[in-house]
GROMACS .gro file of C-alpha atoms in nm:
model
   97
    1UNK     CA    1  10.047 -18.376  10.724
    2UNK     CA    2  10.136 -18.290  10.368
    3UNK     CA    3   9.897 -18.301  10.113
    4UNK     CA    4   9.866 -18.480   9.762
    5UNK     CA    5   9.664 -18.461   9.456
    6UNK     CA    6   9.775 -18.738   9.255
    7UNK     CA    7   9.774 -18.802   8.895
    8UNK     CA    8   9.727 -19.135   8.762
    9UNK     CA    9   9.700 -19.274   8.379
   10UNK     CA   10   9.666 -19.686   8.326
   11UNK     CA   11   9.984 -19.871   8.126
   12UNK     CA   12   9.938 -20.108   7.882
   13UNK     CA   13   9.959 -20.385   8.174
   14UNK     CA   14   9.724 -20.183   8.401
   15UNK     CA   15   9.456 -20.158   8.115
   16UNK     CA   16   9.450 -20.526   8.022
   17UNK     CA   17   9.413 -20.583   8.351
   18UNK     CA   18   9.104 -20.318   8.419
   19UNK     CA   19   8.897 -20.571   8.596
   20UNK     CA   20   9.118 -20.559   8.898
   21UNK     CA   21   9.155 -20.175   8.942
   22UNK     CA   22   8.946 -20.178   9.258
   23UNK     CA   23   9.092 -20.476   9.435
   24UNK     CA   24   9.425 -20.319   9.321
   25UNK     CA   25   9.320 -19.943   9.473
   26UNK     CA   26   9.217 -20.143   9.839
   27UNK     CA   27   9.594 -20.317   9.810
   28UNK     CA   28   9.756 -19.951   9.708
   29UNK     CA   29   9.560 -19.787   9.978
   30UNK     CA   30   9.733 -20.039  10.241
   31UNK     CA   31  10.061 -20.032  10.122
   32UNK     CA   32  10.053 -19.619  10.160
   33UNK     CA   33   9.959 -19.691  10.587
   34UNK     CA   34  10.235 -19.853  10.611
   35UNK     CA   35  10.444 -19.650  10.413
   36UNK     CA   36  10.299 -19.315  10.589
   37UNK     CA   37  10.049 -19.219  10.359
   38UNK     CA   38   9.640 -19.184  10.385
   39UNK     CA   39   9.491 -19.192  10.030
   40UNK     CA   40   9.226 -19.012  10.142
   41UNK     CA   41   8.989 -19.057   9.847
   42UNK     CA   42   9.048 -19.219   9.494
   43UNK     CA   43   8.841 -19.142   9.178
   44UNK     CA   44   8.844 -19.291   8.863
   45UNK     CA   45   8.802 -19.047   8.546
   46UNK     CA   46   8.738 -18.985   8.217
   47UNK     CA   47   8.993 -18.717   8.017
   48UNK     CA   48   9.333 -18.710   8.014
   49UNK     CA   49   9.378 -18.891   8.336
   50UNK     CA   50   9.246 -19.251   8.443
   51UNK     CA   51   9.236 -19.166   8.848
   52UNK     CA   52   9.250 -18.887   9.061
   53UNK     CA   53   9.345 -18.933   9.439
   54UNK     CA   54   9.368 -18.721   9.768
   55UNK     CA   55   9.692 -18.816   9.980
   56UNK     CA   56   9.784 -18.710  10.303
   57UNK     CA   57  10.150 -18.817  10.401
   58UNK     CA   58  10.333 -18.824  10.714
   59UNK     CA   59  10.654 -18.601  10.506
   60UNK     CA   60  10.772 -18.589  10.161
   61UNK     CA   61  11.033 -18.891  10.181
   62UNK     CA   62  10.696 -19.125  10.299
   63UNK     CA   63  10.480 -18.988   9.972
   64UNK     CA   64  10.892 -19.056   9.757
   65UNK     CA   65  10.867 -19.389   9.888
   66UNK     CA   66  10.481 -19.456   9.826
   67UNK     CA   67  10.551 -19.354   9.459
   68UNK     CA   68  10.855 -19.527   9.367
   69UNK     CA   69  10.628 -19.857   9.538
   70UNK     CA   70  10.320 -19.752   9.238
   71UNK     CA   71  10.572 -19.705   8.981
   72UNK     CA   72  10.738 -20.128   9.067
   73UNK     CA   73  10.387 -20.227   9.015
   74UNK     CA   74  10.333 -20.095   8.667
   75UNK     CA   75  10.007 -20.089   8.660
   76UNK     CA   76  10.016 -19.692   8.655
   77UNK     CA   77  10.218 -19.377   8.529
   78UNK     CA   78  10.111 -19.073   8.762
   79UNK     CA   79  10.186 -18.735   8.883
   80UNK     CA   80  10.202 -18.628   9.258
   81UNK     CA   81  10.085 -18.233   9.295
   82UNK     CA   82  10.227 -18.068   9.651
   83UNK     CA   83   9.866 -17.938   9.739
   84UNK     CA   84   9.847 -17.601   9.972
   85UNK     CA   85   9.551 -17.537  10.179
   86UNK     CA   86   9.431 -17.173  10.259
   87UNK     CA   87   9.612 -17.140  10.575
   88UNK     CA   88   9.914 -17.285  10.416
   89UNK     CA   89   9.924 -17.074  10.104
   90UNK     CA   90   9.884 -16.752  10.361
   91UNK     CA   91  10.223 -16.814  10.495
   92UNK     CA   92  10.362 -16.852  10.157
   93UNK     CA   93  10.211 -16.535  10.074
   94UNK     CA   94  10.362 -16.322  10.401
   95UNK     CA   95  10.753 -16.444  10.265
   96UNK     CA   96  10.689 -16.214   9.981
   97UNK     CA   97  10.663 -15.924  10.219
   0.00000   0.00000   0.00000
């Protein structure tokens, strides 16, 4: 599985429309299953961004497809971060010898 920290800040549409956000995270979190992605956990913050999410996807082309499917909506402008775990960012490490 690769993971995901993901970004998220409300549009003008997605902010008028605030009172929805968690019926609108449960319908998100269903379209990413079938799309190959587990949002994991979902957040929403204060700051620069409106929500802050955990992913897991089945490969990179699944979390593509996932994103270009939030973006249609536009309810939210976001920012996926390729997350390394430990064991993952050893092996990056060892390539540089």
């Amino acid at each position: 599985m690769v993971t995901y920290i993901v970004l998220a800040t409300f549009t003008d549409q997605g902010a008028k429309t605030i009172r929805e956000t968690t019926k609108r995270a449960d319908a998100v979190k269903e379209m990413g299953k079938q799309l190959g992605v587990n949002m994991k956990s979902i957040h929403w913050t204060q700051g620069a961004f409106d929500l802050v999410t955990y992913c897991e996807s089945e490969d990179d082309a699944s979390m593509a497809a996932f994103g270009v499917a939030i973006k249609a909506s536009g309810n939210v402008t976001f920012q996926a971060l390729r997350a390394f775990n430990k064991e993952e960012m050893n092996g990056i490490l060892a390539k540089l010898g």
